[in-house]
mmCIF file of C-alpha atoms in Angstrom:
data_model
loop_
_atom_site.group_PDB
_atom_site.id
_atom_site.type_symbol
_atom_site.label_atom_id
_atom_site.label_comp_id
_atom_site.label_asym_id
_atom_site.label_seq_id
_atom_site.Cartn_x
_atom_site.Cartn_y
_atom_site.Cartn_z
ATOM 1 C CA MET A 23 40.904 261.996 -50.599
ATOM 2 C CA GLY A 24 38.541 259.660 -53.033
ATOM 3 C CA SER A 25 35.597 260.353 -54.805
ATOM 4 C CA ARG A 26 33.985 263.812 -54.847
ATOM 5 C CA ARG A 27 31.660 264.235 -51.637
ATOM 6 C CA ARG A 28 28.438 265.236 -51.113
ATOM 7 C CA VAL A 29 27.233 267.884 -48.889
ATOM 8 C CA LEU A 30 23.771 269.166 -48.112
ATOM 9 C CA LEU A 31 23.692 273.237 -46.937
ATOM 10 C CA LEU A 32 20.969 273.550 -44.319
ATOM 11 C CA LEU A 33 19.747 276.820 -43.765
ATOM 12 C CA LYS A 34 17.848 279.023 -41.403
ATOM 13 C CA PRO A 35 15.265 281.153 -42.589
ATOM 14 C CA PHE A 36 16.071 284.555 -43.699
ATOM 15 C CA ASP A 37 13.294 285.851 -41.968
ATOM 16 C CA ILE A 38 13.409 284.317 -38.983
ATOM 17 C CA TYR A 39 13.972 287.980 -36.813
ATOM 18 C CA PRO A 40 10.761 289.142 -35.740
ATOM 19 C CA PHE A 41 10.711 292.166 -37.508
ATOM 20 C CA PRO A 42 10.478 291.783 -41.481
ATOM 21 C CA PRO A 43 12.937 294.099 -43.847
ATOM 22 C CA SER A 44 10.615 296.988 -44.011
ATOM 23 C CA THR A 45 10.166 299.683 -41.436
ATOM 24 C CA THR A 46 7.244 300.419 -42.523
ATOM 25 C CA SER A 47 6.007 296.942 -42.154
ATOM 26 C CA LEU A 48 6.695 297.256 -38.921
ATOM 27 C CA TRP A 49 2.834 298.814 -37.876
ATOM 28 C CA ARG A 50 1.554 295.733 -39.882
ATOM 29 C CA PHE A 51 2.190 293.874 -36.611
ATOM 30 C CA SER A 52 0.424 296.545 -34.274
ATOM 31 C CA PRO A 53 -1.329 300.326 -35.245
ATOM 32 C CA HIS A 54 -0.049 301.788 -32.198
ATOM 33 C CA ALA A 55 3.583 300.368 -32.721
ATOM 34 C CA ASN A 56 6.628 302.391 -31.569
ATOM 35 C CA PRO A 57 9.488 300.853 -31.928
ATOM 36 C CA ASN A 58 12.693 301.810 -30.836
ATOM 37 C CA PRO A 59 14.792 302.133 -33.924
ATOM 38 C CA ARG A 60 18.357 300.593 -31.336
ATOM 39 C CA ILE A 61 16.410 297.192 -31.649
ATOM 40 C CA PHE A 62 15.026 297.216 -35.114
ATOM 41 C CA ASN A 63 18.967 298.483 -36.473
ATOM 42 C CA TYR A 64 20.146 295.508 -34.043
ATOM 43 C CA LEU A 65 17.492 292.738 -35.455
ATOM 44 C CA GLU A 66 18.256 293.859 -39.340
ATOM 45 C CA ASN A 67 21.960 293.882 -38.641
ATOM 46 C CA ARG A 68 21.315 290.094 -37.135
ATOM 47 C CA ARG A 69 19.297 288.958 -40.165
ATOM 48 C CA LYS A 70 22.185 290.601 -42.368
ATOM 49 C CA VAL A 71 24.816 288.418 -40.401
ATOM 50 C CA HIS A 72 23.144 285.333 -41.222
ATOM 51 C CA LYS A 73 22.570 286.325 -45.060
ATOM 52 C CA ASP A 74 26.517 287.095 -45.430
ATOM 53 C CA ALA A 75 27.716 284.071 -43.440
ATOM 54 C CA VAL A 76 25.162 282.005 -45.223
ATOM 55 C CA SER A 77 27.187 283.653 -48.683
ATOM 56 C CA PHE A 78 30.542 282.863 -47.600
ATOM 57 C CA CYS A 79 30.052 279.021 -46.715
ATOM 58 C CA GLN A 80 28.209 278.657 -50.324
ATOM 59 C CA ASN A 81 31.752 280.656 -52.070
ATOM 60 C CA ILE A 82 33.605 278.337 -49.949
ATOM 61 C CA LEU A 83 31.815 275.123 -51.177
ATOM 62 C CA ARG A 84 31.889 276.392 -54.666
ATOM 63 C CA GLN A 85 35.907 276.503 -54.174
ATOM 64 C CA LYS A 86 36.092 272.832 -53.221
ATOM 65 C CA SER A 87 35.746 269.801 -55.110
ATOM 66 C CA VAL A 88 32.038 268.735 -53.426
ATOM 67 C CA ASP A 89 28.801 268.270 -55.042
ATOM 68 C CA TRP A 90 26.811 270.429 -52.601
ATOM 69 C CA GLN A 91 22.817 271.341 -52.142
ATOM 70 C CA PRO A 92 21.359 274.218 -50.605
ATOM 71 C CA MET A 93 17.863 273.696 -48.400
ATOM 72 C CA ILE A 94 16.074 276.107 -46.375
ATOM 73 C CA ARG A 95 15.161 274.181 -42.877
ATOM 74 C CA THR A 96 12.127 274.863 -42.990
ATOM 75 C CA HIS A 97 10.876 272.775 -46.358
ATOM 76 C CA LEU A 98 12.802 269.185 -44.635
ATOM 77 C CA SER A 99 10.307 266.710 -45.018
ATOM 78 C CA GLN A 100 11.751 263.782 -46.094
ATOM 79 C CA PRO A 101 15.345 261.627 -43.462
ATOM 80 C CA ILE A 102 17.899 262.465 -45.335
ATOM 81 C CA ARG A 103 19.875 260.285 -47.398
ATOM 82 C CA ASP A 104 22.325 259.889 -49.596
ATOM 83 C CA PHE A 105 24.884 262.711 -48.287
ATOM 84 C CA ASP A 106 28.123 262.322 -47.040
ATOM 85 C CA PHE A 107 27.864 265.276 -44.475
ATOM 86 C CA VAL A 108 25.105 267.885 -43.614
ATOM 87 C CA ILE A 109 26.290 271.037 -42.839
ATOM 88 C CA THR A 110 23.529 273.285 -40.699
ATOM 89 C CA VAL A 111 24.201 277.778 -40.716
ATOM 90 C CA GLY A 112 22.524 279.274 -37.884
ATOM 91 C CA GLY A 113 22.371 278.172 -34.758
ATOM 92 C CA ASP A 114 21.480 274.847 -32.624
ATOM 93 C CA GLY A 115 17.599 275.479 -33.678
ATOM 94 C CA THR A 116 19.143 275.011 -37.453
ATOM 95 C CA LEU A 117 21.118 271.488 -36.265
ATOM 96 C CA LEU A 118 17.967 270.522 -33.965
ATOM 97 C CA GLN A 119 16.158 270.320 -36.671
ATOM 98 C CA ALA A 120 18.261 268.728 -38.653
ATOM 99 C CA SER A 121 19.087 265.967 -36.179
ATOM 100 C CA HIS A 122 14.968 265.186 -37.132
ATOM 101 C CA PHE A 123 15.865 264.099 -40.427
ATOM 102 C CA ILE A 124 19.080 261.905 -39.785
ATOM 103 C CA ASP A 125 20.293 258.639 -38.746
ATOM 104 C CA ASP A 126 23.052 257.720 -37.478
ATOM 105 C CA SER A 127 25.232 257.438 -40.561
ATOM 106 C CA ILE A 128 25.881 261.365 -41.828
ATOM 107 C CA PRO A 129 28.036 263.695 -39.950
ATOM 108 C CA VAL A 130 26.385 266.709 -39.165
ATOM 109 C CA LEU A 131 28.882 270.365 -38.973
ATOM 110 C CA GLY A 132 26.600 273.283 -38.022
ATOM 111 C CA VAL A 133 27.679 276.603 -38.542
ATOM 112 C CA ASN A 134 27.101 279.454 -35.839
ATOM 113 C CA SER A 135 26.211 282.296 -38.444
ATOM 114 C CA ASP A 136 25.371 284.994 -35.980
ATOM 115 C CA PRO A 137 27.636 285.025 -32.683
ATOM 116 C CA THR A 138 26.994 286.666 -29.519
ATOM 117 C CA LYS A 139 29.519 289.743 -29.115
ATOM 118 C CA VAL A 140 29.986 290.566 -25.537
ATOM 119 C CA GLU A 141 30.113 293.942 -26.252
ATOM 120 C CA GLU A 142 27.107 294.380 -27.803
ATOM 121 C CA VAL A 143 25.245 293.042 -25.449
ATOM 122 C CA GLU A 144 26.554 294.747 -22.821
ATOM 123 C CA GLU A 145 26.125 298.340 -24.565
ATOM 124 C CA PHE A 146 22.142 297.213 -25.081
ATOM 125 C CA ARG A 147 22.209 295.501 -21.189
ATOM 126 C CA ASN A 148 19.551 298.342 -19.848
ATOM 127 C CA GLY A 149 17.425 298.260 -22.746
ATOM 128 C CA PHE A 150 16.848 294.469 -23.954
ATOM 129 C CA ASP A 151 18.610 291.461 -24.527
ATOM 130 C CA ALA A 152 21.361 291.385 -27.434
ATOM 131 C CA THR A 153 21.948 288.137 -26.836
ATOM 132 C CA ARG A 154 22.382 286.480 -30.361
ATOM 133 C CA SER A 155 23.117 283.182 -31.305
ATOM 134 C CA THR A 156 24.616 280.511 -28.759
ATOM 135 C CA GLY A 157 25.791 277.252 -30.855
ATOM 136 C CA TYR A 158 26.478 275.381 -28.550
ATOM 137 C CA LEU A 159 27.046 272.499 -30.933
ATOM 138 C CA CYS A 160 28.122 274.615 -33.530
ATOM 139 C CA ALA A 161 32.378 273.799 -34.044
ATOM 140 C CA ALA A 162 32.553 276.527 -37.072
ATOM 141 C CA THR A 163 31.863 279.930 -37.689
ATOM 142 C CA VAL A 164 33.064 282.045 -40.580
ATOM 143 C CA GLU A 165 36.425 282.690 -39.039
ATOM 144 C CA ASN A 166 36.857 279.139 -39.562
ATOM 145 C CA PHE A 167 34.313 277.752 -41.602
ATOM 146 C CA GLU A 168 36.927 276.588 -44.975
ATOM 147 C CA GLN A 169 39.388 275.483 -42.227
ATOM 148 C CA VAL A 170 37.111 272.597 -40.750
ATOM 149 C CA LEU A 171 35.522 271.833 -43.463
ATOM 150 C CA ASP A 172 38.860 270.970 -45.354
ATOM 151 C CA ASP A 173 39.407 268.408 -42.342
ATOM 152 C CA MET A 174 36.764 267.011 -42.772
ATOM 153 C CA LEU A 175 36.807 266.701 -46.153
ATOM 154 C CA GLU A 176 40.666 265.020 -46.170
ATOM 155 C CA ASP A 177 39.139 262.998 -43.225
ATOM 156 C CA GLN A 178 41.289 264.936 -40.445
ATOM 157 C CA LYS A 179 38.293 265.700 -37.735
ATOM 158 C CA THR A 180 36.247 262.820 -36.618
ATOM 159 C CA PRO A 181 32.817 263.243 -35.441
ATOM 160 C CA SER A 182 31.618 262.893 -31.472
ATOM 161 C CA ARG A 183 28.734 260.492 -31.294
ATOM 162 C CA LEU A 184 25.346 261.828 -29.431
ATOM 163 C CA SER A 185 22.984 259.807 -27.371
ATOM 164 C CA ARG A 186 19.865 261.021 -28.386
ATOM 165 C CA ILE A 187 16.670 259.816 -26.388
ATOM 166 C CA SER A 188 14.140 256.740 -27.220
ATOM 167 C CA LEU A 189 10.776 257.481 -27.048
ATOM 168 C CA THR A 190 7.942 255.154 -27.541
ATOM 169 C CA VAL A 191 4.210 255.365 -26.293
ATOM 170 C CA ASN A 192 1.686 252.231 -25.206
ATOM 171 C CA SER A 193 5.314 250.560 -26.700
ATOM 172 C CA ARG A 194 5.325 252.246 -30.645
ATOM 173 C CA LEU A 195 8.162 253.288 -31.423
ATOM 174 C CA LEU A 196 8.288 257.457 -32.213
ATOM 175 C CA SER A 197 10.285 257.812 -35.538
ATOM 176 C CA THR A 198 11.517 260.880 -33.453
ATOM 177 C CA CYS A 199 14.030 260.786 -30.994
ATOM 178 C CA ALA A 200 15.409 263.950 -29.329
ATOM 179 C CA LEU A 201 18.692 265.194 -29.192
ATOM 180 C CA ASN A 202 18.197 268.082 -26.180
ATOM 181 C CA ASP A 203 14.891 266.705 -24.554
ATOM 182 C CA LEU A 204 11.153 266.177 -23.696
ATOM 183 C CA LEU A 205 9.243 267.630 -21.979
ATOM 184 C CA ILE A 206 6.038 266.076 -21.479
ATOM 185 C CA ALA A 207 2.798 268.255 -20.044
ATOM 186 C CA HIS A 208 -0.679 269.224 -20.399
ATOM 187 C CA PRO A 209 -1.049 271.573 -23.706
ATOM 188 C CA CYS A 210 -2.103 274.757 -21.179
ATOM 189 C CA PRO A 211 0.486 276.082 -19.176
ATOM 190 C CA ALA A 212 -2.137 276.563 -16.488
ATOM 191 C CA THR A 213 -3.193 273.320 -15.873
ATOM 192 C CA VAL A 214 -1.814 270.561 -13.319
ATOM 193 C CA SER A 215 -0.580 266.848 -14.820
ATOM 194 C CA ARG A 216 -0.302 264.346 -13.097
ATOM 195 C CA PHE A 217 1.462 261.279 -14.066
ATOM 196 C CA SER A 218 3.561 258.010 -12.089
ATOM 197 C CA PHE A 219 6.906 257.468 -13.262
ATOM 198 C CA LYS A 220 9.427 254.744 -12.351
ATOM 199 C CA LEU A 221 12.959 253.545 -13.605
ATOM 200 C CA LEU A 222 13.944 249.917 -14.650
ATOM 201 C CA LYS A 223 16.300 247.582 -15.705
ATOM 202 C CA ASN A 224 15.660 244.391 -17.231
ATOM 203 C CA SER A 225 11.958 245.173 -16.463
ATOM 204 C CA GLU A 226 12.936 245.408 -12.561
ATOM 205 C CA SER A 227 12.110 248.488 -10.760
ATOM 206 C CA CYS A 228 14.594 250.368 -10.200
ATOM 207 C CA THR A 229 12.655 253.166 -8.006
ATOM 208 C CA PRO A 230 9.606 253.110 -6.202
ATOM 209 C CA LEU A 231 6.264 254.200 -8.079
ATOM 210 C CA ILE A 232 6.037 257.716 -7.425
ATOM 211 C CA SER A 233 2.769 259.751 -8.345
ATOM 212 C CA CYS A 234 2.801 263.707 -8.942
ATOM 213 C CA ARG A 235 0.840 266.364 -9.993
ATOM 214 C CA SER A 236 2.913 268.832 -11.272
ATOM 215 C CA SER A 237 3.962 271.304 -13.933
ATOM 216 C CA GLY A 238 4.919 268.311 -16.118
ATOM 217 C CA LEU A 239 8.225 266.271 -16.787
ATOM 218 C CA ARG A 240 11.459 267.313 -18.790
ATOM 219 C CA VAL A 241 14.188 264.709 -19.835
ATOM 220 C CA SER A 242 17.258 265.389 -21.442
ATOM 221 C CA SER A 243 20.110 263.997 -22.959
ATOM 222 C CA ALA A 244 23.743 265.378 -22.216
ATOM 223 C CA ALA A 245 23.760 267.696 -24.440
ATOM 224 C CA GLY A 246 20.295 269.252 -24.068
ATOM 225 C CA SER A 247 21.658 268.818 -20.027
ATOM 226 C CA THR A 248 23.419 272.852 -20.465
ATOM 227 C CA ALA A 249 19.301 274.276 -22.355
ATOM 228 C CA ALA A 250 16.096 274.251 -20.386
ATOM 229 C CA MET A 251 17.385 272.092 -17.881
ATOM 230 C CA LEU A 252 20.274 274.003 -16.562
ATOM 231 C CA SER A 253 18.015 276.640 -16.865
ATOM 232 C CA ALA A 254 15.752 274.835 -14.468
ATOM 233 C CA GLY A 255 18.142 273.619 -11.494
ATOM 234 C CA GLY A 256 19.475 271.072 -13.152
ATOM 235 C CA PHE A 257 23.479 269.849 -14.129
ATOM 236 C CA ALA A 258 25.666 270.531 -17.189
ATOM 237 C CA MET A 259 27.019 266.688 -17.372
ATOM 238 C CA PRO A 260 29.644 265.719 -20.015
ATOM 239 C CA ILE A 261 28.574 266.039 -23.644
ATOM 240 C CA LEU A 262 29.911 262.656 -24.280
ATOM 241 C CA SER A 263 27.367 261.144 -21.802
ATOM 242 C CA GLU A 264 25.555 258.232 -22.290
ATOM 243 C CA ASP A 265 22.928 259.363 -19.421
ATOM 244 C CA LEU A 266 19.501 260.595 -19.280
ATOM 245 C CA GLN A 267 18.940 263.423 -16.415
ATOM 246 C CA TYR A 268 15.489 263.927 -15.659
ATOM 247 C CA MET A 269 13.353 266.548 -13.242
ATOM 248 C CA VAL A 270 9.932 266.801 -12.267
ATOM 249 C CA ARG A 271 8.528 270.090 -12.759
ATOM 250 C CA GLU A 272 7.438 272.593 -10.289
ATOM 251 C CA PRO A 273 6.018 269.820 -8.262
ATOM 252 C CA ILE A 274 3.046 269.784 -5.770
ATOM 253 C CA SER A 275 3.377 268.734 -2.063
ATOM 254 C CA SER A 276 5.896 266.125 -3.178
ATOM 255 C CA GLY A 277 6.624 263.806 0.173
ATOM 256 C CA SER A 278 9.731 263.696 1.995
ATOM 257 C CA VAL A 279 9.678 260.002 1.434
ATOM 258 C CA ILE A 280 10.027 260.642 -2.625
ATOM 259 C CA SER A 281 11.560 263.978 -2.392
ATOM 260 C CA GLY A 282 15.721 263.487 -3.711
ATOM 261 C CA LEU A 283 13.640 261.363 -7.013
ATOM 262 C CA MET A 284 11.993 263.943 -7.798
ATOM 263 C CA HIS A 285 15.323 265.204 -9.754
ATOM 264 C CA GLY A 286 18.052 262.332 -10.814
ATOM 265 C CA LEU A 287 19.375 260.274 -13.774
ATOM 266 C CA VAL A 288 18.502 257.820 -15.909
ATOM 267 C CA GLU A 289 21.949 255.551 -16.827
ATOM 268 C CA SER A 290 22.901 254.249 -20.138
ATOM 269 C CA ASP A 291 21.019 250.700 -18.928
ATOM 270 C CA GLN A 292 18.251 252.125 -17.287
ATOM 271 C CA TYR A 293 14.945 253.586 -19.091
ATOM 272 C CA MET A 294 11.669 255.928 -17.334
ATOM 273 C CA GLU A 295 8.337 254.787 -18.183
ATOM 274 C CA VAL A 296 5.624 257.334 -17.379
ATOM 275 C CA SER A 297 1.892 256.209 -16.680
ATOM 276 C CA TRP A 298 -0.024 259.807 -17.651
ATOM 277 C CA PHE A 299 -2.814 260.531 -15.822
ATOM 278 C CA SER A 300 -4.360 263.852 -17.579
ATOM 279 C CA GLU A 301 -7.247 263.422 -20.273
ATOM 280 C CA LYS A 302 -5.015 265.607 -22.075
ATOM 281 C CA GLY A 303 -1.115 265.972 -22.501
ATOM 282 C CA LYS A 304 1.739 267.163 -25.192
ATOM 283 C CA ILE A 305 5.257 265.721 -25.565
ATOM 284 C CA TYR A 306 7.475 268.654 -26.530
ATOM 285 C CA ILE A 307 10.630 266.721 -28.585
ATOM 286 C CA ASP A 308 13.664 269.672 -28.721
ATOM 287 C CA GLY A 309 10.790 272.529 -28.213
ATOM 288 C CA SER A 310 7.598 273.413 -29.544
ATOM 289 C CA HIS A 311 8.268 272.099 -33.499
ATOM 290 C CA VAL A 312 7.579 268.380 -33.094
ATOM 291 C CA VAL A 313 5.082 267.452 -30.849
ATOM 292 C CA HIS A 314 2.863 263.975 -29.801
ATOM 293 C CA SER A 315 -0.566 264.037 -28.189
ATOM 294 C CA VAL A 316 -1.263 261.300 -25.378
ATOM 295 C CA GLY A 317 -4.056 260.442 -23.076
ATOM 296 C CA TYR A 318 -5.562 259.480 -20.208
ATOM 297 C CA GLY A 319 -3.572 256.048 -19.361
ATOM 298 C CA ASP A 320 -1.179 256.429 -21.567
ATOM 299 C CA THR A 321 2.049 255.106 -20.957
ATOM 300 C CA ILE A 322 5.065 256.847 -22.073
ATOM 301 C CA ARG A 323 8.868 255.008 -22.427
ATOM 302 C CA MET A 324 12.249 256.744 -22.630
ATOM 303 C CA SER A 325 15.546 256.273 -22.835
ATOM 304 C CA SER A 326 19.910 256.354 -24.411
ATOM 305 C CA LYS A 327 18.808 253.350 -26.369
ATOM 306 C CA ALA A 328 18.096 255.564 -29.416
ATOM 307 C CA PRO A 329 21.147 255.789 -32.955
ATOM 308 C CA VAL A 330 23.167 258.378 -31.667
ATOM 309 C CA LEU A 331 24.414 261.225 -33.717
ATOM 310 C CA LYS A 332 27.562 261.887 -34.991
ATOM 311 C CA VAL A 333 28.234 265.929 -34.506
ATOM 312 C CA PHE A 334 31.419 267.742 -35.935
ATOM 313 C CA LEU A 335 31.510 269.353 -31.960
ATOM 314 C CA PRO A 336 33.887 272.649 -31.015
ATOM 315 C CA ARG A 337 36.639 271.135 -28.620
ATOM 316 C CA HIS A 338 36.028 273.136 -25.766
ATOM 317 C CA ILE A 339 32.932 271.176 -24.751
ATOM 318 C CA LEU A 340 34.943 267.855 -25.281
ATOM 319 C CA SER A 341 37.169 269.089 -22.864
#
């Protein structure tokens, strides 16, 4: 196994759930609050399950010949370096946040600390949505964490290489690339976004210039194609695909000639060029935590020519 491995244990905060630990604190949010005890108990249980999972993972690491360091994900501010592995404990959101600080040299293992319970969703379906963490990209739970960790340390498990989205604004490469998706839109969701786009290969156009008025443009990687893109009517892509998928959101009066180009693929040897024609605009990278502003006349380019992310993936999404 060689020298001791260095592991960064990146943790979802314990207070991520809507209600604070104290029942009396519920009324801090609204003086008229009358919380459903079942919802409160459900959220308290989620917090406990996550906390127990963190303790479990830490105890397992203490038993291994590794040097490990815990960190709350919200404390990340610098690129992650000098570690052999990053282990995230939370869900896909924690793994996504870690990805913004990792290049293509450090593999990541996601531990789903709070998996959804089918029987619980069924029990509460008439009251509220009891879905817990999806953990689509997480290869481990507390049930198999030690075995997966041992396989990693013994080099018996190989990480997959997930494509990410490279982003330039006015020819300036942004330091953050997207693992899941990008949304380019006016910061006010009720305001129309005006832009045009085309696909290019080797600086030659592959499509006509398409002018749009819509609620924005979404571009996803293969890893992100099962998230917001799929919910919006897109399709799931093979997880190791190097293509990107795009969709114009809610286009206004799209002509019949270009209607087939409102949704499609940016192939691995192509890139998408967008010209922004609204006074204000935002690029939301993997959700709302990383945001870049754009303005009238800015040019945005997107492609899959970004450093890959090495991730230990669940077997079922590789088949």
